[in-house]
Short mmCIF file of C-alpha atoms in Angstrom, two decimals:
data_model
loop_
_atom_site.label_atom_id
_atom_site.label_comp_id
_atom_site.label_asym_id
_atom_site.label_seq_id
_atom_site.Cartn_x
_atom_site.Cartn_y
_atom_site.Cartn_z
CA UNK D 189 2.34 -35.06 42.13
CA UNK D 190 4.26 -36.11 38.77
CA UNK D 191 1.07 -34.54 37.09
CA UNK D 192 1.50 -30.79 39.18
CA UNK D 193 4.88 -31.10 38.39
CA UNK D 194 4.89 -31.86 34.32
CA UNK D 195 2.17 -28.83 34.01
CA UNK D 196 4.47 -26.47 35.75
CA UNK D 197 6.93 -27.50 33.21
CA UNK D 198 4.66 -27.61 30.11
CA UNK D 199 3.92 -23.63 31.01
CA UNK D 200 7.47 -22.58 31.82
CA UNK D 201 8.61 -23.95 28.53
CA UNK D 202 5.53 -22.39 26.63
CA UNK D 203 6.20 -18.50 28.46
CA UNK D 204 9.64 -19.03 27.52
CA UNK D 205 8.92 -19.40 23.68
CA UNK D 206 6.33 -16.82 23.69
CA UNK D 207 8.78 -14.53 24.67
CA UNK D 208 11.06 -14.64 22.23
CA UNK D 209 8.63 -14.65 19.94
CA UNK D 210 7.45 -11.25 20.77
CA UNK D 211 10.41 -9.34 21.59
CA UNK D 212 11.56 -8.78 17.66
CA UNK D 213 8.04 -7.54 17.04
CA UNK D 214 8.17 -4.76 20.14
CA UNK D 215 11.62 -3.67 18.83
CA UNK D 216 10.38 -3.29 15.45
CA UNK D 217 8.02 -0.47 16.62
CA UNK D 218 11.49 1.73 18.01
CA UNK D 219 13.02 0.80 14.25
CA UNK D 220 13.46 3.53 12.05
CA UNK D 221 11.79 3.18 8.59
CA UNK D 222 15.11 3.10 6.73
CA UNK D 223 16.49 -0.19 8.84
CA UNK D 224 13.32 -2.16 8.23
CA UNK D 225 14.28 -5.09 5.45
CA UNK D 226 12.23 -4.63 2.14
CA UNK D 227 10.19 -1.55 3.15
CA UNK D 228 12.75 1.37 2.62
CA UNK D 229 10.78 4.72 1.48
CA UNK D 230 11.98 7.25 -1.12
CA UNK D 231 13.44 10.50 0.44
CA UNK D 232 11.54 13.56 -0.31
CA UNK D 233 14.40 15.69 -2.46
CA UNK D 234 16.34 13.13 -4.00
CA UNK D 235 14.48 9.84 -4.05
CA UNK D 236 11.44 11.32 -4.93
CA UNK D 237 10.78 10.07 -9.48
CA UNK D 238 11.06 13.19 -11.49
CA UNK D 239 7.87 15.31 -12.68
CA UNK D 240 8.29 13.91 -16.38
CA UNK D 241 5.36 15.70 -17.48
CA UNK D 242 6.74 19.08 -17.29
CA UNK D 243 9.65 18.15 -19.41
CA UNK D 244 7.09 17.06 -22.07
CA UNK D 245 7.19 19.66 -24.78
CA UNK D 246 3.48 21.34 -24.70
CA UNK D 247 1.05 20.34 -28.13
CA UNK D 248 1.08 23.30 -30.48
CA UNK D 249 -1.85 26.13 -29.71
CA UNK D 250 -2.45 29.04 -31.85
CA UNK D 251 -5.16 30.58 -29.83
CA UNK D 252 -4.16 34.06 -29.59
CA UNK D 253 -5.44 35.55 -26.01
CA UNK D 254 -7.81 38.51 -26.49
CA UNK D 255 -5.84 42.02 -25.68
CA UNK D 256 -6.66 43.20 -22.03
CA UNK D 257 -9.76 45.41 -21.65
CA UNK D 258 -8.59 48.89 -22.15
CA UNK D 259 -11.46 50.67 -19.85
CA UNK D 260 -13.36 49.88 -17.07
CA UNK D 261 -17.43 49.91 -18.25
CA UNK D 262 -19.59 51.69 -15.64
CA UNK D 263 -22.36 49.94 -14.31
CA UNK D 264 -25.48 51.58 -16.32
CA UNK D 265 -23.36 51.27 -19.30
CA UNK D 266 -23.41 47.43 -18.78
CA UNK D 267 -27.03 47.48 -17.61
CA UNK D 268 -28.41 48.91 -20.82
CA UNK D 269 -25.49 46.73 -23.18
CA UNK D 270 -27.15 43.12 -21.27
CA UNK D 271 -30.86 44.18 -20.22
CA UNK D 272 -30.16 42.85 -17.26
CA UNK D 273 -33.10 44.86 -15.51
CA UNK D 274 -36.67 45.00 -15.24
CA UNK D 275 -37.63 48.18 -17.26
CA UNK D 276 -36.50 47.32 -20.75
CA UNK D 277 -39.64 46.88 -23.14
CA UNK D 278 -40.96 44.12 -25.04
CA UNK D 279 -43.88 43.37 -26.79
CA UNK D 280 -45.95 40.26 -28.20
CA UNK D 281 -49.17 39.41 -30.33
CA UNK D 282 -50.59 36.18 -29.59
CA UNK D 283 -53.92 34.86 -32.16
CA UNK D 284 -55.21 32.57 -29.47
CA UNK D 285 -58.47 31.51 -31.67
CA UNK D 286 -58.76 31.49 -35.49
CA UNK D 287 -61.09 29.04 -36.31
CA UNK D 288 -64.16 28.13 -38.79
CA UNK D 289 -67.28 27.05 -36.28
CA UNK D 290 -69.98 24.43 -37.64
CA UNK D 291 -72.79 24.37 -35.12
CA UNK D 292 -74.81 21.28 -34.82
CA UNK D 293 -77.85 23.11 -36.93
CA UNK D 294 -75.63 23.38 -39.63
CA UNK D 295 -74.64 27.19 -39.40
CA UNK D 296 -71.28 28.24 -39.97
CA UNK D 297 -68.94 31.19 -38.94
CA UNK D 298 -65.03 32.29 -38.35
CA UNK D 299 -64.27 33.59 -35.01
CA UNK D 300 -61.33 34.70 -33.60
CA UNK D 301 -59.67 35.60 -30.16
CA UNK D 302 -56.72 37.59 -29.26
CA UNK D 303 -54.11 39.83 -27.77
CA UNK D 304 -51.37 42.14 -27.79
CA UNK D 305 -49.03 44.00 -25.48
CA UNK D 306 -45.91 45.96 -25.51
CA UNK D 307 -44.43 47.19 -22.56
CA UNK D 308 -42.10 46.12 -19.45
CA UNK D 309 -42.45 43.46 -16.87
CA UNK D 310 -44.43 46.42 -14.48
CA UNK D 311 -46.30 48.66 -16.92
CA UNK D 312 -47.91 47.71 -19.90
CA UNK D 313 -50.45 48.58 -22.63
CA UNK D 314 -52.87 45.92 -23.81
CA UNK D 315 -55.29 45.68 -27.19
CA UNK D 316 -57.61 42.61 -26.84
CA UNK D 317 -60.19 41.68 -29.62
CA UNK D 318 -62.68 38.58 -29.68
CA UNK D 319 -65.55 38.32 -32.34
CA UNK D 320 -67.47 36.14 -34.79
CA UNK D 321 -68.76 36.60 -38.15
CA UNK D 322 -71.45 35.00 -40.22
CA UNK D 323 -72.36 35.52 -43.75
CA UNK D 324 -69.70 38.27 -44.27
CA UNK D 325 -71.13 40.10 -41.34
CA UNK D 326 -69.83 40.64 -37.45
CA UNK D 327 -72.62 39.73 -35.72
CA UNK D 328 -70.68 40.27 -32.19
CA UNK D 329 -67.20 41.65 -31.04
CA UNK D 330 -65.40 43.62 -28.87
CA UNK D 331 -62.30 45.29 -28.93
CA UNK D 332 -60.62 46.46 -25.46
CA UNK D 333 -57.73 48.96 -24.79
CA UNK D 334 -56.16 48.74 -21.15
CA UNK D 335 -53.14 49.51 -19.05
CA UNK D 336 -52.07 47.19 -17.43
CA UNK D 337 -50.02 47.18 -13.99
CA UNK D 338 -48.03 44.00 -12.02
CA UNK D 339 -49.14 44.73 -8.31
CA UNK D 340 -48.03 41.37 -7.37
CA UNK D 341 -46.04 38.41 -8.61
CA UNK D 342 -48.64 36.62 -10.33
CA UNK D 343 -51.50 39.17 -10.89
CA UNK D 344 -52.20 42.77 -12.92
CA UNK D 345 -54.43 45.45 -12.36
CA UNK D 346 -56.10 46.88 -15.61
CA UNK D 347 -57.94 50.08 -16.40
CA UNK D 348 -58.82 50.83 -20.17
CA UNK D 349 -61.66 51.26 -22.11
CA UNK D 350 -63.90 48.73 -24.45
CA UNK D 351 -66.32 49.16 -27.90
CA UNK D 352 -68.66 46.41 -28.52
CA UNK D 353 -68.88 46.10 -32.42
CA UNK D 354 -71.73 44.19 -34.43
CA UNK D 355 -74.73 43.92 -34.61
CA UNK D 356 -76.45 46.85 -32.95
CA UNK D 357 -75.48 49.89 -30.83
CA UNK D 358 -71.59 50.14 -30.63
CA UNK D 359 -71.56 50.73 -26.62
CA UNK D 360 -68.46 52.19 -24.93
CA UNK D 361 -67.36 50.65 -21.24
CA UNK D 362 -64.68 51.67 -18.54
CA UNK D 363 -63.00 48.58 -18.06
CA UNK D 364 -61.75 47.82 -14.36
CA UNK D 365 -60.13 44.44 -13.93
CA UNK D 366 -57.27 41.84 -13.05
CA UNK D 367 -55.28 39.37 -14.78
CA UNK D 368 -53.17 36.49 -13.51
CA UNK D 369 -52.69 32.82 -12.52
CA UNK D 370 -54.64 31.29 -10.38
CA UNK D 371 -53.26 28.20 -7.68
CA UNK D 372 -52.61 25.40 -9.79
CA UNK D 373 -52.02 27.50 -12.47
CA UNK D 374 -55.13 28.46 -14.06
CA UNK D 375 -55.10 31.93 -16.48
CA UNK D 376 -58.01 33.88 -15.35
CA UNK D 377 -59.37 37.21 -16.12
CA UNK D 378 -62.17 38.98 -13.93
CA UNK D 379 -63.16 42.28 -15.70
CA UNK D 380 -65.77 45.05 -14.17
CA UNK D 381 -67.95 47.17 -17.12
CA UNK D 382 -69.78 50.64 -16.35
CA UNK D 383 -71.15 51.99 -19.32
CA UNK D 384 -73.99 54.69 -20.70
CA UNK D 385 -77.24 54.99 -18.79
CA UNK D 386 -76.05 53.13 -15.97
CA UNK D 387 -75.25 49.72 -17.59
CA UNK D 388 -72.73 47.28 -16.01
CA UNK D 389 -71.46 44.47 -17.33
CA UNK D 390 -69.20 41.39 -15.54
CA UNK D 391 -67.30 39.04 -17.37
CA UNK D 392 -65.14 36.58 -15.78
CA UNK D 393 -62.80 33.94 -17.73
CA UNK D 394 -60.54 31.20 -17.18
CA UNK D 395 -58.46 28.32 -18.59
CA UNK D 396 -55.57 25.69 -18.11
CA UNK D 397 -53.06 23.86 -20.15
CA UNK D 398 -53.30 20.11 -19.85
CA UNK D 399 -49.91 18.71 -21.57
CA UNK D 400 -50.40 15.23 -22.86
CA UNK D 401 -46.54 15.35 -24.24
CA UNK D 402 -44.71 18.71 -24.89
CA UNK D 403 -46.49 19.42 -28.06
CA UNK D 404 -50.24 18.06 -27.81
CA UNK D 405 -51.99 19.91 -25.25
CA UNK D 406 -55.50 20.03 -23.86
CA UNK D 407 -57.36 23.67 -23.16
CA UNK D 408 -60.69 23.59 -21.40
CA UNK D 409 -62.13 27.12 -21.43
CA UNK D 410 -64.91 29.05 -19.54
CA UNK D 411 -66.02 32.03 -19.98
CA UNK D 412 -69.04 34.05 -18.31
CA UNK D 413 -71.18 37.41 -19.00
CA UNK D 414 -73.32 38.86 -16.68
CA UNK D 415 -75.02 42.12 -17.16
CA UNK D 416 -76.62 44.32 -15.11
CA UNK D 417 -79.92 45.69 -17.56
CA UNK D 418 -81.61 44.29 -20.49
CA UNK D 419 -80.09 45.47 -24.11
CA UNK D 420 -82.80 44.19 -26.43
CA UNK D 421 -80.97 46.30 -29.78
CA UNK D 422 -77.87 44.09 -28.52
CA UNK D 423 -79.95 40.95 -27.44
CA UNK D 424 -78.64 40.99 -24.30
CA UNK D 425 -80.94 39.71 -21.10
CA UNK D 426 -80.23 40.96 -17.94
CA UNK D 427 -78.51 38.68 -15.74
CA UNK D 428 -76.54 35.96 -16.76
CA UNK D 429 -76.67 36.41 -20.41
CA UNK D 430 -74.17 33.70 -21.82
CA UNK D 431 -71.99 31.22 -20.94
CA UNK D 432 -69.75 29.17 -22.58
CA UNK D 433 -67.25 26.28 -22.09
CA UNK D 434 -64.89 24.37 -24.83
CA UNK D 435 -62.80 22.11 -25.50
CA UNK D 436 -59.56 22.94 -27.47
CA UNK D 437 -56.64 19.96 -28.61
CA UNK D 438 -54.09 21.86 -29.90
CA UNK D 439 -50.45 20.32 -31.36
CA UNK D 440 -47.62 22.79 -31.35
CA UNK D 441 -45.61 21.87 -34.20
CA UNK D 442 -43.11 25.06 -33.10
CA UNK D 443 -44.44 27.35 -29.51
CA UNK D 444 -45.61 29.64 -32.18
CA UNK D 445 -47.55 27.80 -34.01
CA UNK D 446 -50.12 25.18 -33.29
CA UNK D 447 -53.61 24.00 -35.38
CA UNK D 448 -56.11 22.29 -33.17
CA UNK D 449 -59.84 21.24 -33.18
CA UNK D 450 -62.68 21.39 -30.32
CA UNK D 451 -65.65 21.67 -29.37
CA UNK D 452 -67.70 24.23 -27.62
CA UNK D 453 -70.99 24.56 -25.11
CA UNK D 454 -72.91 27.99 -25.33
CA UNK D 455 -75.60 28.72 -23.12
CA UNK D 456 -77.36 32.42 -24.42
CA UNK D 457 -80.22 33.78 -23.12
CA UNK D 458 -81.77 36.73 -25.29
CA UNK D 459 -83.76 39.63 -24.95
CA UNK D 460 -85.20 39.89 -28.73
CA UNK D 461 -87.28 43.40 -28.87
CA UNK D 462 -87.57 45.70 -31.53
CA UNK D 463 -90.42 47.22 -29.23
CA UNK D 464 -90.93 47.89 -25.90
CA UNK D 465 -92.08 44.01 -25.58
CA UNK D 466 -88.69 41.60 -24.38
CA UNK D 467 -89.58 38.09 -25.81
CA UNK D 468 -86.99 36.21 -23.40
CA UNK D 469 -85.30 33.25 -25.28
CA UNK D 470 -82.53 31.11 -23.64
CA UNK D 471 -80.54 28.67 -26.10
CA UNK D 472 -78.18 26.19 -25.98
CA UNK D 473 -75.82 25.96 -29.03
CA UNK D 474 -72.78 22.67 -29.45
CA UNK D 475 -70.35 24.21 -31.84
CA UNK D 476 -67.55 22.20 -33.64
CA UNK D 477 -64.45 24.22 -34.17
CA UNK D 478 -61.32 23.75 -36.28
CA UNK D 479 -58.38 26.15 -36.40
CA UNK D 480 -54.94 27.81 -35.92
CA UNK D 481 -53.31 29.34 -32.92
CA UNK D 482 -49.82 31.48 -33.45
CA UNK D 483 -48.03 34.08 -31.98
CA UNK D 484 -44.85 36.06 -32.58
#
């Protein structure tokens, strides 16, 4: 009994401190800000620290601000001042291949490769040339002429004309063809021939960049020429008449300007016949190649 009787008075004393213990902390909470001890806040208009930065006098500044535009410039007017659209024309000419050839027999030549254009993004005219020369003569070439047309983002339509120069009769071709990059970006060129007597020619061509760094970059090359009709005065079997795939490391010292070296793979199969009599040869040729790719 003296036990029941000293807990009941162990938790009335203990209620009776926890009570006032609490009771400043519950008033605190109807307090107003200003009454609390130590945490008095600065009133907004006349407590509040003055803006001492604008009172600082400003650093001297001569810039003069330019005089208000004194006419308003129509939109055409600012079209053809910025070239901001689609029809103004451009033009470039890009030597893809300059180079001396050494062929593993020992024969040497210069060939070259390349291509202009002038024109907008949509329309434009194109001159292509590609060639070799031995002993101060061409012994093959061709120059082509087209218009070319953007029918979709990536790819042209062309339609021009081509002369084979060289060795041989200088045939004339309608050229029918398209242009463009290929998924995963290769540059490839399918061209259609019709020419005299009935001849047709197809020549299909393609490449990609490798980039090593920004500067040193890797072109493999192939190229394909199938024609329709033996040429023997142009040595030219029917069929697949030659193939050829290379090997070009180039180093761009500027984007207009890059030397390089290589190597090539032709496959030719010729139709040598002075007479009636086609003596079908098929050879395959390694050529070493050094030279200088530019454009401006």
């Amino acid at each position: 009994m003296k036990r029941l009787l000293m807990f009941l008075l162990l938790c009335g004393v203990s209620g009776l401190a926890y009570a006032q213990q609490a009771k400043p902390m519950d008033n605190m909470q109807d307090m107003p800000m200003d009454d609390m001890p130590g945490m008095s806040m600065p009133h907004q208009h006349h407590d509040a620290p003055p803006a001492a930065a604008s009172s600082l006098p400003l650093p001297p500044n001569d810039h003069v601000p330019p005089p208000p535009p004194q006419h308003v410039m129509a939109q055409h007017a600012m079209s053809d001042a910025m070239d901001m659209h689609d029809t103004s024309t451009r033009g470039m000419l890009l030597i893809d291949r300059l180079e001396r050839t050494r062929t593993t027999g020992g024969d040497n030549a210069t060939a070259w490769e390349g291509e202009g254009w002038w024109g907008s993004d949509i329309d434009r005219l194109w001159i292509r040339s590609e060639g070799e020369r031995q002993r101060g003569v061409t012994q093959d070439g061709r120059v082509d002429v087209q218009w070319g047309h953007a029918w979709t983002t990536y790819w042209d339509g062309q339609l021009g004309l081509r002369q084979d120069i060289g060795n041989g009769p200088k045939r004339q071709w309608l050229a029918f063809g398209v242009q463009g990059l290929a998924p995963y970006w290769f540059e490839t060129q399918a061209t259609f021939y019709a020419g005299e007597q009935g001849r047709t020619t197809l020549r299909l061509e393609s490449s990609y960049d490798v980039l090593f760094t920004q500067r040193l970059i890797l072109t493999p090359k192939i190229e394909l020429n199938l024609y329709s009709r033996n040429d023997p005065q142009r040595a030219i079997r029917a069929g697949l008449s030659e193939a050829e795939a290379g090997l070009r490391l180039r180093y761009e010292f500027s984007r207009r300007l890059a030397p390089y070296v290589g190597v090539s793979w032709a496959y030719r199969r010729t139709a040598n016949a002075p007479t009636d009599v086609l003596l079908d040869t098929a050879a395959h040729e390694t050529t070493w190649v050094a030279g200088i790719r530019f454009w401006f």
